[in-house]
Amino acid sequence: MNRIAILTSGGDAPGMNAVIRSVVRTAIYEGAEVYGVENGFEGLIDGKVKRLYESSVGDIIQRGGTILGTSRSERFRTEEGFKKALGVLEVFGINKVIVAGGDGSLRGALDLSKAGIDVVGIPLSIDNDLGYTDYTIGFFTAVDTVTEAVSRIRDTTEAHGRANIVEVMGRDCGDIALFSGLAVGAESIIVPEKIETIEEVAKKAIVRRNRGKKYHIIIMAEGAGSSEEFAEKFEDLTGIETKVTVLGYVQRGGKPNVVDIMLASTIANKAVKESLRENASFAIGYTDGEVRVFDLKDALKIEKKFNRSVNDVLNITSI
Ligand code: F6P
């Protein structure tokens, strides 16, 4: 009898519950027992493991957050914590673990696989910072949220004839800024991948202002530096009154959009099927329109690339 455990780890993202639902129902369909671990790797260390049934995941597909809870576990990185987690898996007779989370969480999954546990990773983070998959689950909902928020910020920015620097999440990845920047028709984006300097952005704003443009929206990724400092310098260089909006955790909440529910359901379904293979340690991703299986170790070595073609479209269409 295969016993599969599912845990959600790291920053929550819209679509986590849809992943849990798909894992549980696919596992039962495949004849396996399925267990939910509370609060990510923290709960694995503390033995917070419970059996899940078809009905345990009813009415959650559309809900934000995660019914299992999540954490960023420092203890899992210690020898003591890691050993305890392995002990818990043994006590419950769990031979397969599915980890849903971002880069740090999938690296935790890799540590488990190195200790001989069959592990499958599901890419789940609003940041879209994993190189092996085109999209992480939760990313497009976060972009939707930013797009909606900026449409409101635009109204007030236009009314006052100001500039607004909208700071978005993403850690070291500029994708939330890039995709929402395109979707809102932002004048410029500032990203950790260092595509444009503040001087270039300021120069473009001056050209647009001289042409009659009344207001300026700039989306800045949190990993690109301090938005307050950027705004101060931008105001000095351009003479345009400049405000800052930090969107923060609003980007992580809310119900997943259709794209994220589709990705969550199909990737999680594949994760369970792959987990039933012998000596299975995989990462599931979505590339070129298809759900695909990668070796976990190799997947995490693939470098995340900045999407220059989307950036080119943004630049051309925001002139
Ligand atoms: O990993 C997702 C993320 O939302 C990042 O974009 C952000 O930098 C970070 O999590 C914030 O994490 P925390 O919940 O620890 O404050």
XYZ file of C-alpha atoms in Angstrom, residues 99-283:
185
model
C 5.943 19.072 -1.553
C 4.092 22.089 -2.970
C 6.060 25.322 -2.719
C 8.654 27.625 -4.226
C 12.397 27.389 -4.684
C 13.336 26.983 -0.984
C 10.629 24.372 -0.415
C 11.658 22.278 -3.414
C 15.240 22.382 -2.135
C 13.887 20.961 1.136
C 12.203 18.268 -0.953
C 15.550 17.509 -2.601
C 17.142 16.991 0.838
C 14.438 14.429 1.626
C 15.059 12.637 -1.648
C 18.796 12.496 -0.884
C 17.857 10.714 2.346
C 16.122 8.006 0.298
C 12.522 9.246 0.376
C 10.527 9.349 -2.886
C 9.593 12.998 -3.332
C 7.710 14.966 -5.975
C 7.838 18.762 -6.114
C 4.973 20.996 -7.269
C 5.965 24.586 -8.241
C 3.787 26.871 -6.156
C 4.683 30.502 -5.565
C 3.460 33.875 -6.712
C 7.059 34.765 -7.640
C 7.440 32.628 -10.823
C 11.109 32.260 -9.931
C 11.710 28.604 -10.833
C 13.724 28.080 -14.015
C 12.408 24.631 -14.956
C 8.756 25.631 -15.388
C 7.279 28.409 -17.516
C 4.876 29.317 -14.718
C 4.494 28.606 -11.029
C 0.987 28.077 -9.651
C -0.289 31.319 -8.090
C 1.675 33.662 -10.341
C -1.129 34.631 -12.723
C -3.581 35.309 -9.895
C -1.014 37.605 -8.251
C -0.576 39.401 -11.587
C -4.382 39.784 -11.810
C -4.439 41.278 -8.305
C -1.678 43.764 -9.136
C -3.424 44.697 -12.381
C -6.688 45.387 -10.566
C -4.953 47.434 -7.854
C -2.998 49.514 -10.359
C -6.154 50.395 -12.272
C -7.297 52.181 -9.083
C -3.897 53.751 -8.465
C -3.951 55.009 -12.049
C -7.160 56.996 -11.440
C -5.727 58.988 -8.567
C -2.288 59.324 -10.185
C -3.872 60.781 -13.308
C -6.151 63.079 -11.304
C -3.124 64.655 -9.582
C -0.748 64.510 -12.534
C 1.815 62.571 -10.499
C 4.074 59.559 -10.874
C 3.416 56.466 -8.780
C 6.012 53.819 -8.094
C 4.106 50.607 -7.352
C 6.248 48.099 -5.473
C 5.339 44.454 -6.078
C 6.615 41.136 -4.663
C 8.772 38.576 -6.428
C 11.920 38.275 -4.333
C 14.846 38.203 -6.860
C 12.550 37.699 -9.834
C 11.011 40.542 -11.855
C 8.172 38.519 -13.419
C 5.290 39.950 -11.367
C 6.509 43.446 -12.308
C 7.032 42.443 -15.945
C 3.684 40.727 -16.572
C 1.587 43.169 -14.561
C 3.537 46.046 -16.126
C 2.474 44.837 -19.546
C -1.103 44.192 -18.412
C -1.601 47.656 -16.887
C 0.244 49.510 -19.618
C 2.900 50.772 -17.177
C 5.346 53.338 -18.518
C 8.339 51.400 -17.193
C 9.316 48.552 -14.926
C 12.275 48.278 -12.563
C 13.388 44.689 -11.961
C 16.267 42.900 -10.207
C 17.403 41.624 -13.631
C 18.534 45.237 -14.209
C 17.019 45.941 -17.589
C 16.885 49.742 -17.294
C 18.634 52.293 -15.101
C 16.797 54.997 -13.197
C 18.316 57.586 -15.545
C 16.830 55.810 -18.586
C 13.424 55.531 -16.912
C 13.535 59.220 -15.908
C 14.545 60.287 -19.406
C 11.593 58.412 -20.925
C 9.233 60.028 -18.407
C 10.520 63.510 -19.335
C 10.030 62.811 -23.045
C 6.479 61.603 -22.374
C 5.692 64.570 -20.109
C 6.946 66.997 -22.758
C 4.702 65.251 -25.243
C 1.707 65.918 -22.972
C 1.464 62.775 -20.847
C -0.073 63.734 -17.529
C 0.908 60.871 -15.239
C 3.340 57.973 -14.954
C 2.966 54.443 -13.541
C 6.172 52.540 -12.829
C 6.055 48.985 -11.465
C 9.058 48.145 -9.312
C 9.923 44.631 -8.131
C 10.838 44.389 -4.435
C 14.189 42.761 -5.292
C 15.292 45.770 -7.363
C 16.046 47.957 -4.337
C 14.268 50.534 -2.199
C 11.169 51.994 -3.848
C 11.339 55.025 -1.506
C 14.895 55.836 -2.622
C 13.967 55.248 -6.238
C 10.993 57.627 -5.957
C 13.116 60.353 -4.360
C 15.728 60.157 -7.110
C 13.101 59.927 -9.851
C 11.417 63.084 -8.513
C 14.794 64.889 -8.430
C 15.645 63.862 -11.987
C 12.245 64.624 -13.526
C 10.641 67.274 -11.338
C 7.457 65.155 -11.355
C 5.736 64.753 -7.968
C 6.221 61.069 -7.143
C 4.398 58.764 -4.693
C 5.048 55.167 -3.652
C 2.519 52.338 -3.174
C 3.749 49.086 -1.642
C 1.140 46.451 -2.509
C 2.409 43.823 -0.039
C 0.471 40.747 1.044
C -2.676 41.574 -0.894
C -0.811 39.903 -3.780
C -0.739 36.520 -2.035
C -4.382 36.306 -1.035
C -7.647 35.728 -2.805
C -9.171 32.976 -4.849
C -7.094 31.522 -7.662
C -8.013 32.487 -11.213
C -8.915 29.895 -13.853
C -5.338 29.541 -15.125
C -4.020 28.767 -11.648
C -6.820 26.288 -10.909
C -6.050 24.518 -14.212
C -2.312 24.439 -13.488
C -2.885 23.318 -9.883
C -5.276 20.517 -10.788
C -3.297 19.103 -13.708
C 0.181 19.433 -12.182
C -0.960 17.860 -8.889
C -2.671 15.009 -10.738
C 0.569 14.277 -12.593
C 2.565 14.570 -9.360
C 0.562 11.777 -7.720
C 0.813 9.503 -10.761
C 4.578 10.008 -10.969
C 5.007 9.531 -7.228
C 3.671 5.979 -7.563
C 6.724 4.969 -9.590
C 9.588 3.257 -7.787
C 12.507 5.447 -6.676
C 10.649 8.504 -7.821
C 12.044 11.961 -7.181
C 10.618 14.392 -9.644
C 9.567 17.965 -10.111
